[in-house]
XYZ file of C-alpha atoms in Angstrom:
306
model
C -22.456 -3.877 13.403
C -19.104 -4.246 11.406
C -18.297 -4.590 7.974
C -15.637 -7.429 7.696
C -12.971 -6.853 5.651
C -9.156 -8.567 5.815
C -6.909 -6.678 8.556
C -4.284 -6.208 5.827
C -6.302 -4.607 2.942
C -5.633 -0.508 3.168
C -9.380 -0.150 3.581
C -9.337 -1.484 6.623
C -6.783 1.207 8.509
C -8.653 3.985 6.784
C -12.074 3.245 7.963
C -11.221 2.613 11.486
C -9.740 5.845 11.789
C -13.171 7.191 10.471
C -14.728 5.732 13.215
C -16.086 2.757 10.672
C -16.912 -0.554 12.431
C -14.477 -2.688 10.916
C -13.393 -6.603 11.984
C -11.438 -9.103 10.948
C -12.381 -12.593 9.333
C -10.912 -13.948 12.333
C -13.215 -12.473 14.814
C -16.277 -12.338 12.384
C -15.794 -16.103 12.124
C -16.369 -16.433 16.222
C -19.667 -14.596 16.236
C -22.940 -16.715 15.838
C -24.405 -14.596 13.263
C -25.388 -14.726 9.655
C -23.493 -12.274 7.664
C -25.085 -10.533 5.098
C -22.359 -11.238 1.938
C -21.736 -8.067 -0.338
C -19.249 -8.663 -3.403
C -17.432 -5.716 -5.041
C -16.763 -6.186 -8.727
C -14.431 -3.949 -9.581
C -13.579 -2.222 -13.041
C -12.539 1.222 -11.803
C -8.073 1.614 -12.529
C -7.834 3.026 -9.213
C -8.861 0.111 -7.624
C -8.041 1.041 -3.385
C -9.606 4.254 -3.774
C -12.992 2.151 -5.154
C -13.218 0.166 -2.486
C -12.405 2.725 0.531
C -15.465 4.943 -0.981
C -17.874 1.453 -1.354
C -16.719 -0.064 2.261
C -17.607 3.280 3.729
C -20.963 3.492 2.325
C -21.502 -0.522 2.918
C -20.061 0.063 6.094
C -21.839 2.431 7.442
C -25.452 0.197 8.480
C -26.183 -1.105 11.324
C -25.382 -4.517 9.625
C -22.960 -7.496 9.777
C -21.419 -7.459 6.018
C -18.998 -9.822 4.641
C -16.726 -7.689 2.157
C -15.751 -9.911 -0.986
C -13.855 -7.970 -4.303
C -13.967 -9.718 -7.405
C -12.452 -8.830 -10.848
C -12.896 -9.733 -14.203
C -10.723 -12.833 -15.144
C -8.182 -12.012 -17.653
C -8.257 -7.897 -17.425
C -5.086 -7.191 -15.857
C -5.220 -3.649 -14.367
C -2.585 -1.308 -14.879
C -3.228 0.822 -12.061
C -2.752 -1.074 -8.872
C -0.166 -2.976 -7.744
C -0.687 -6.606 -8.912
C 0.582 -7.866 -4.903
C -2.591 -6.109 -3.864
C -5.006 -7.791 -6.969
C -3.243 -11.233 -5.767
C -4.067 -10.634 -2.210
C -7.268 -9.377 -1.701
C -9.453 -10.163 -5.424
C -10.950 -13.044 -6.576
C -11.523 -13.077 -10.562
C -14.698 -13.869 -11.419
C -14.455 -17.817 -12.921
C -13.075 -18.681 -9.541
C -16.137 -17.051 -7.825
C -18.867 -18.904 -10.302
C -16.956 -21.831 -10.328
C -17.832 -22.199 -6.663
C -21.374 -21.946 -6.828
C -21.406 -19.223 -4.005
C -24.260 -16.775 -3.660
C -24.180 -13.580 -2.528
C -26.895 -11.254 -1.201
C -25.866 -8.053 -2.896
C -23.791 -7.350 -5.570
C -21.949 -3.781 -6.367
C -20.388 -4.145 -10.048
C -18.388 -0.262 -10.496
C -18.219 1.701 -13.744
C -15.505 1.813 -15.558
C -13.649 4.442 -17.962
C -14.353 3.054 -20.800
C -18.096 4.251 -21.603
C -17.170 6.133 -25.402
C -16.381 2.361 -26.312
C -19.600 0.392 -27.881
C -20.226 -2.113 -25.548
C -19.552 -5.006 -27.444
C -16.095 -3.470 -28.465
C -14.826 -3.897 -24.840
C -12.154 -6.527 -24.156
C -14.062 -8.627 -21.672
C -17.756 -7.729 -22.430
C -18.706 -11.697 -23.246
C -17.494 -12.258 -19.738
C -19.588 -9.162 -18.184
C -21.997 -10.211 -19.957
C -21.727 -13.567 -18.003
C -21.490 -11.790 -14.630
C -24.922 -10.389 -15.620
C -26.759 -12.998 -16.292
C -25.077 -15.038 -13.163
C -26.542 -12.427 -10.652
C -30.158 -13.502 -11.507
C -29.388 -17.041 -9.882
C -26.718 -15.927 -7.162
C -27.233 -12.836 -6.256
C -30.395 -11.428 -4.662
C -29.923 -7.616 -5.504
C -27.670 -6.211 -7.590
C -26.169 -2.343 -8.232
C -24.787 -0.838 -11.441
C -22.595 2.346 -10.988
C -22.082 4.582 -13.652
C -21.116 2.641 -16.556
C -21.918 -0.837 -14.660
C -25.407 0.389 -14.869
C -25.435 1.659 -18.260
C -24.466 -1.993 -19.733
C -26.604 -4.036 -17.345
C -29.639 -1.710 -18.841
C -27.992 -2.660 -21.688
C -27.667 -6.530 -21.590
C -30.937 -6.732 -20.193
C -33.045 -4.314 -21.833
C -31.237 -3.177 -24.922
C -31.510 0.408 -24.161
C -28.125 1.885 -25.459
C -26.294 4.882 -23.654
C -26.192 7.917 -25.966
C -22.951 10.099 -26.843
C -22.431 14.045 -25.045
C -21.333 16.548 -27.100
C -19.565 17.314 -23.792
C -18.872 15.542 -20.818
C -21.367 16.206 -18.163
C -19.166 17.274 -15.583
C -19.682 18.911 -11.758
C -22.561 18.586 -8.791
C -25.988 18.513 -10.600
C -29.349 18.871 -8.759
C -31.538 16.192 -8.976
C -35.274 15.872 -8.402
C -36.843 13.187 -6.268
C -39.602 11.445 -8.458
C -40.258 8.259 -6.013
C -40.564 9.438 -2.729
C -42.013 6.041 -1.675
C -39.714 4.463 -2.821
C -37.908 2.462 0.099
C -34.786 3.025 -1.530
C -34.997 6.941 -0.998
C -36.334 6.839 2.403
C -35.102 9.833 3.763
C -34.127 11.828 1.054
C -35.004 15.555 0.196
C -37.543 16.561 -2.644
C -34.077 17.811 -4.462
C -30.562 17.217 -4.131
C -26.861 17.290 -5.350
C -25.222 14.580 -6.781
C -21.064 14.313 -8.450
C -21.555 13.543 -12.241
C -18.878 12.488 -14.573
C -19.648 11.117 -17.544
C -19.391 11.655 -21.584
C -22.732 9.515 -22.322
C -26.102 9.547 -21.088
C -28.947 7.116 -20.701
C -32.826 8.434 -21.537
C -35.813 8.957 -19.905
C -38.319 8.194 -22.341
C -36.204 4.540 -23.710
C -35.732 3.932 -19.713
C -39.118 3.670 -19.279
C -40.517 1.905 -22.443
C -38.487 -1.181 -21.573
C -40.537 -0.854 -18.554
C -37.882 -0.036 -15.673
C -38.739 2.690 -13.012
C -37.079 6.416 -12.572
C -36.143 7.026 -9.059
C -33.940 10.113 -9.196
C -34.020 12.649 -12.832
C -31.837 15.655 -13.591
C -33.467 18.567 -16.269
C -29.401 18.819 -16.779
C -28.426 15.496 -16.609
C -30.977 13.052 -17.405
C -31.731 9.498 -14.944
C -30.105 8.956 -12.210
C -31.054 6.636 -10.250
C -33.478 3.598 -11.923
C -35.261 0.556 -10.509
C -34.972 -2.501 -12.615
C -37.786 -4.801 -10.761
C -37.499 -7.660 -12.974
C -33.749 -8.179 -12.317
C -33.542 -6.995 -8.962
C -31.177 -4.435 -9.706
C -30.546 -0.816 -9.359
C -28.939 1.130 -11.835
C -27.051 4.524 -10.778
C -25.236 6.323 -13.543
C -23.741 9.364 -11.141
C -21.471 9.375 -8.426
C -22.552 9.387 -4.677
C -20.118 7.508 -3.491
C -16.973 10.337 -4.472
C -14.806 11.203 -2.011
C -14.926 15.101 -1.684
C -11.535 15.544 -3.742
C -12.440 13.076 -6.516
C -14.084 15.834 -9.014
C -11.041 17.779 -8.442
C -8.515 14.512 -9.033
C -10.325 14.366 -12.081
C -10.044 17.749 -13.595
C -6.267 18.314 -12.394
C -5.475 15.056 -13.962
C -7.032 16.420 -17.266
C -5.790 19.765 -17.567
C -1.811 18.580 -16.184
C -2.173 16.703 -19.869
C -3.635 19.394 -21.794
C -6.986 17.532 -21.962
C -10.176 20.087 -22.709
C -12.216 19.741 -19.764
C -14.523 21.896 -18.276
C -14.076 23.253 -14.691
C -17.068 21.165 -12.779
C -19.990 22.433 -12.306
C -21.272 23.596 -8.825
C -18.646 21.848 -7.118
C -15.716 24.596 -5.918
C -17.271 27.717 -4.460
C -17.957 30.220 -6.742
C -16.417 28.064 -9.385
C -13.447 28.986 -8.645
C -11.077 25.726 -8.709
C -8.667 27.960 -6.829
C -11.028 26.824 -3.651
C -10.985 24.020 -1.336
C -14.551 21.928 -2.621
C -17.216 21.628 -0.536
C -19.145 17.980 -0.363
C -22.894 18.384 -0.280
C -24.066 14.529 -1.380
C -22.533 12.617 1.710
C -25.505 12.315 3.240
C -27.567 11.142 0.828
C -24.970 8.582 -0.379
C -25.246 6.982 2.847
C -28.708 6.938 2.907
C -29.249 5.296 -0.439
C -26.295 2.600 0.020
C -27.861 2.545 3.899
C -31.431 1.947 1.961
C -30.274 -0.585 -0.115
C -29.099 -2.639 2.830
C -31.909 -2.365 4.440
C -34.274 -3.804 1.907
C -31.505 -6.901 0.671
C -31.605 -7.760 4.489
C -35.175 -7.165 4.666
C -36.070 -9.678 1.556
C -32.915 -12.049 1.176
C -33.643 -15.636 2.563
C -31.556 -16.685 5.591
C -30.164 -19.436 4.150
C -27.902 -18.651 1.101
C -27.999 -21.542 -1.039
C -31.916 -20.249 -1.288
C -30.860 -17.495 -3.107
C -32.011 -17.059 -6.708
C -34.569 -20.024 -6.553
């Protein structure tokens, strides 16, 4: 099954020539068949690369999904052309305004993570977005720094500072192999991290949420928040196989002291053409994740949240 995503946004070219089932509102609206509705919230700069790498993954089941991308109300980006925010994004008011629900909910980190939470421009209205998902959305997914401040808002478990910025392709151990959102996956794996804070084991699991995926380098990875039906991932699988490497030219072209990433180029050697060895398991966990919203989301959406 397709994801459905307008014919105009650039995602749309780029997946088909992946081979990604994609379809237009148009034709989605002709088939008799309940959608499962995904919303994107947005708070990455480069906001078309963020959504090719999240449709892909999204896209990828065997699924009907309804592609939405929301962004904060008043942020303006600085990054994207503001013809493509007008045409494709929704800012949030709009969305809660409506009363619509949504059966799964991606909300992106953002580059902004050295900042104290409360510091950040439009944290009061995050902090809305948050507390919205319990009562219209059934399963919700914090990337990176998304994550850190939904564990965060709903937990008050802080992210921690770096004395460096954890940086590369770190292996990971598998500590919930039941879980049904690692079906699939090896005992240990690979996964893109880029980040200058960290969250912690031992506070993760005194506020009573569950490690799915740990790093002895990198700390959590992936954690199960039960009680808010939300998963928080604070590494990258969805990168692109070039994004480390976007990263650390765009550092060192401004004289910025930045580590060459871990594990990622062979031999270290950023002289190399970088190999990507976490595709497969980022399709299996966003795959997963699908899986169990369409397995446990009621059919009709207004039930959603009750």
């Amino acid at each position: 099954m397709p994801i459905t995503l307008p014919e105009t946004l650039p995602a749309f070219d780029i997946l088909s020539q992946e081979g990604v089932m994609v379809m237009s509102p148009g034709r989605a609206a002709t088939q008799d068949i309940r959608p499962l509705r995904f919303g994107l919230l947005n708070l990455m700069p480069k906001k078309i690369q963020t959504e090719n790498q999240f449709a892909r993954l999204i896209g990828a089941t065997p699924l009907q999904i309804d592609f939405q991308l929301i962004r904060m109300s008043e942020h303006q980006t600085k990054n994207t052309a503001a013809e493509h925010m007008e045409a494709f994004y929704r800012p949030f008011a709009e969305v809660e305004a409506s009363g619509e629900r949504f059966d799964g909910l991606i909300i992106t980190g953002a580059p902004i993570e050295q900042i104290p939470f409360e510091e950040v421009t439009y944290w009061d209205e995050l902090r809305r977005v948050f507390d919205w998902t319990q009562t219209h959305v059934f399963s919700t997914f914090g990337v990176c720094w998304g994550g850190m401040a939904m564990a965060y808002h709903f937990h008050g478990v802080n992210k921690h500072a770096l004395d460096h910025k954890a940086f590369g392709c770190f292996r990971h151990h598998n500590c919930a192999p039941a879980s049904p959102y690692l079906r699939g996956f090896s005992d240990d794996l690979l996964v893109p991290v880029s980040r200058w804070t960290e969250m912690r084991g031992d506070e993760i699991k005194a506020a009573g949420m569950k490690i799915l995926l740990d790093s002895d380098e990198t700390g959590p990875c992936l954690v199960e928040d039960a009680a808010h039906r939300a998963l928080y991932v604070f590494n990258h699988f969805e990168y692109d196989s070039g994004t480390l490497k976007e990263e650390y030219d765009r550092d060192v072209s401004v004289g910025k002291p930045i580590n060459v990433p871990l594990n990622y180029y062979p031999d270290d050697d950023p002289s190399q053409t970088p190999s990507n060895r976490w595709k497969s398991h980022a399709h299996l966990l966003y795959g997963n994740w699908v899986n169990e919203v369409y397995q446990g989301t009621p059919y009709d959406l207004a039930d959603i949240g009750r």
